[in-house]
mmCIF file of C-alpha atoms in Angstrom:
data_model
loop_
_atom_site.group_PDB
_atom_site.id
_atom_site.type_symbol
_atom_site.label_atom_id
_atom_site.label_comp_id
_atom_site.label_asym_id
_atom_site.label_seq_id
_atom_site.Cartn_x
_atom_site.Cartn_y
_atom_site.Cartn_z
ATOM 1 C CA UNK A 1 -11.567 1.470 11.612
ATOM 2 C CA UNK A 2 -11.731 -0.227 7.797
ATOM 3 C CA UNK A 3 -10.407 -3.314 6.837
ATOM 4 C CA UNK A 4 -9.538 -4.274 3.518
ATOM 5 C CA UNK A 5 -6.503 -5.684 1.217
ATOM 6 C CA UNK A 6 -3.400 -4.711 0.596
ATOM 7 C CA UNK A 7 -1.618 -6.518 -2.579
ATOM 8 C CA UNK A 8 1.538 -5.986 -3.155
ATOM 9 C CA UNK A 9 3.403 -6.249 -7.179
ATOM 10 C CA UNK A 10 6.903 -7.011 -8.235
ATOM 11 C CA UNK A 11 9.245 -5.478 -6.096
ATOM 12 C CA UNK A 12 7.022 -4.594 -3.073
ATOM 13 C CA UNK A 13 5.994 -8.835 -3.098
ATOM 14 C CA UNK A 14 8.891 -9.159 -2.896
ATOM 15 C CA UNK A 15 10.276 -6.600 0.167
ATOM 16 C CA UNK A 16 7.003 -7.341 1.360
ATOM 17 C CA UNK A 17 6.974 -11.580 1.415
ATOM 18 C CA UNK A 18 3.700 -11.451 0.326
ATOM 19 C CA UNK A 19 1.474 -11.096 -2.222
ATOM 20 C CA UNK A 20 -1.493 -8.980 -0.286
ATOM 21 C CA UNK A 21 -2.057 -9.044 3.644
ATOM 22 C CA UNK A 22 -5.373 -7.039 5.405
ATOM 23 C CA UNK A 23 -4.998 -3.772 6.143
ATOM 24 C CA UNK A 24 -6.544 -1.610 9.215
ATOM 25 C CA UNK A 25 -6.891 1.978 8.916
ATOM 26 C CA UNK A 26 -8.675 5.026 7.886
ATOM 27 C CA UNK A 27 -6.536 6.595 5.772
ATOM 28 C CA UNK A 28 -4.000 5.168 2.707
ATOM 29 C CA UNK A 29 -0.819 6.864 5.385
ATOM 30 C CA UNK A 30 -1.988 5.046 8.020
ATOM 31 C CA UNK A 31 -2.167 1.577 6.039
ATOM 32 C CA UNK A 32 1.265 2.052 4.573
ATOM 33 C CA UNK A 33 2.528 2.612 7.901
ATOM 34 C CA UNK A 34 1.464 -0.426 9.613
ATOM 35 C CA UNK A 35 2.994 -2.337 6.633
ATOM 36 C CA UNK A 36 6.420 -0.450 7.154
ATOM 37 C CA UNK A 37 5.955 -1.714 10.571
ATOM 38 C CA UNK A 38 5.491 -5.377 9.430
ATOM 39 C CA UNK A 39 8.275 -5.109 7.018
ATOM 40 C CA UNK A 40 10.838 -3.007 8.560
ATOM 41 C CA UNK A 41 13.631 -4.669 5.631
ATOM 42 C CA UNK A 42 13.618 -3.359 2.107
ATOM 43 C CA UNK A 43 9.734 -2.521 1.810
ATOM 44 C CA UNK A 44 9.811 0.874 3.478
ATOM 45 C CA UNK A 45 12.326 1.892 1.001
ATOM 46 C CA UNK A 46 10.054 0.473 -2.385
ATOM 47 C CA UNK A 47 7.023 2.065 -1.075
ATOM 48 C CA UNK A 48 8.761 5.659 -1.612
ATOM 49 C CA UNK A 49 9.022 4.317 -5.716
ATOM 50 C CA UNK A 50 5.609 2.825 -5.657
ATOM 51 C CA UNK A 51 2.586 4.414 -6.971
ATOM 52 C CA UNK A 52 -1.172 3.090 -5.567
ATOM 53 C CA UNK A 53 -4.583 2.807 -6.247
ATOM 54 C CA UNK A 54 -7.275 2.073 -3.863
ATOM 55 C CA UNK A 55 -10.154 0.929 -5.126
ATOM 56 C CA UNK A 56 -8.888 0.508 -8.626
ATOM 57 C CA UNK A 57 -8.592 4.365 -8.648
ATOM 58 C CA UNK A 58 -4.901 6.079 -8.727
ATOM 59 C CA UNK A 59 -3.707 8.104 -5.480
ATOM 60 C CA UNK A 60 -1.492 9.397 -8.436
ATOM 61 C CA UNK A 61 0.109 12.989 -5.796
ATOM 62 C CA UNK A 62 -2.546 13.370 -3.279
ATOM 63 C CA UNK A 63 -1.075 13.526 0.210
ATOM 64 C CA UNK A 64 -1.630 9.808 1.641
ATOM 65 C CA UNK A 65 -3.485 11.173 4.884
ATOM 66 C CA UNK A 66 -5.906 12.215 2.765
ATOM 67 C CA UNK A 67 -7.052 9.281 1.344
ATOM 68 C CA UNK A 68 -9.844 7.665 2.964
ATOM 69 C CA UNK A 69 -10.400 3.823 2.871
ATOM 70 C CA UNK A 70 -13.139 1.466 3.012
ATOM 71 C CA UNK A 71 -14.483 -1.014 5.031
ATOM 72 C CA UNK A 72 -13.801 -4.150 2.700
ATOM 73 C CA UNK A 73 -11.749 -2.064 0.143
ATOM 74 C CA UNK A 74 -8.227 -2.974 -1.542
ATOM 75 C CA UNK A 75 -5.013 -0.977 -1.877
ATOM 76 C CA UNK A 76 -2.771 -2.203 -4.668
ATOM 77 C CA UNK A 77 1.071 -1.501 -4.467
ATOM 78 C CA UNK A 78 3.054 -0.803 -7.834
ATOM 79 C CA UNK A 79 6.417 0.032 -8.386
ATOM 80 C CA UNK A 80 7.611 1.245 -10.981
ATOM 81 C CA UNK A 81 7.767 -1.425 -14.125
ATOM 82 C CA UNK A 82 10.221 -1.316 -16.454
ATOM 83 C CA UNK A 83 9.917 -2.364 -20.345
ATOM 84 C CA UNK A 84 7.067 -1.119 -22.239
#
């Protein structure tokens, strides 16, 4: 199963208490779940606001179980910012 990053922004640090933990899984759904797991407070709640990229490329509406992760790779957590 991959291992990478997970780093967490704004309001997910902050549900999280964290800035980035590791991550196992295969898939971006998988990954998100063990987090809710970790963080059963606040952060499953900001995760349905955030958007991600993994890899430094957007999920943007792709169904999570279909994104596949990489040995080594990092998932970033946004939520939404406000200001311009």
């Amino acid at each position: 199963m991959p291992a990478g990053t997970i780093r967490y922004w704004a309001a997910a640090k902050a549900a999280a208490g964290t800035a980035e933990e590791p991550y196992d899984g295969a898939t971006l759904a998988e990954a998100l779940d063990a987090a809710r797991e970790r963080h059963p407070g606040e952060l499953p709640q900001v995760l349905r606001r955030c958007s991600f990229l993994v890899d430094g490329d957007p999920v943007g509406a792709r169904d999570h179980e279909t994104v596949r992760l990489a040995e080594g790779g990092t998932v970033e957590v946004l939520p939404p910012f406000a200001g311009g």
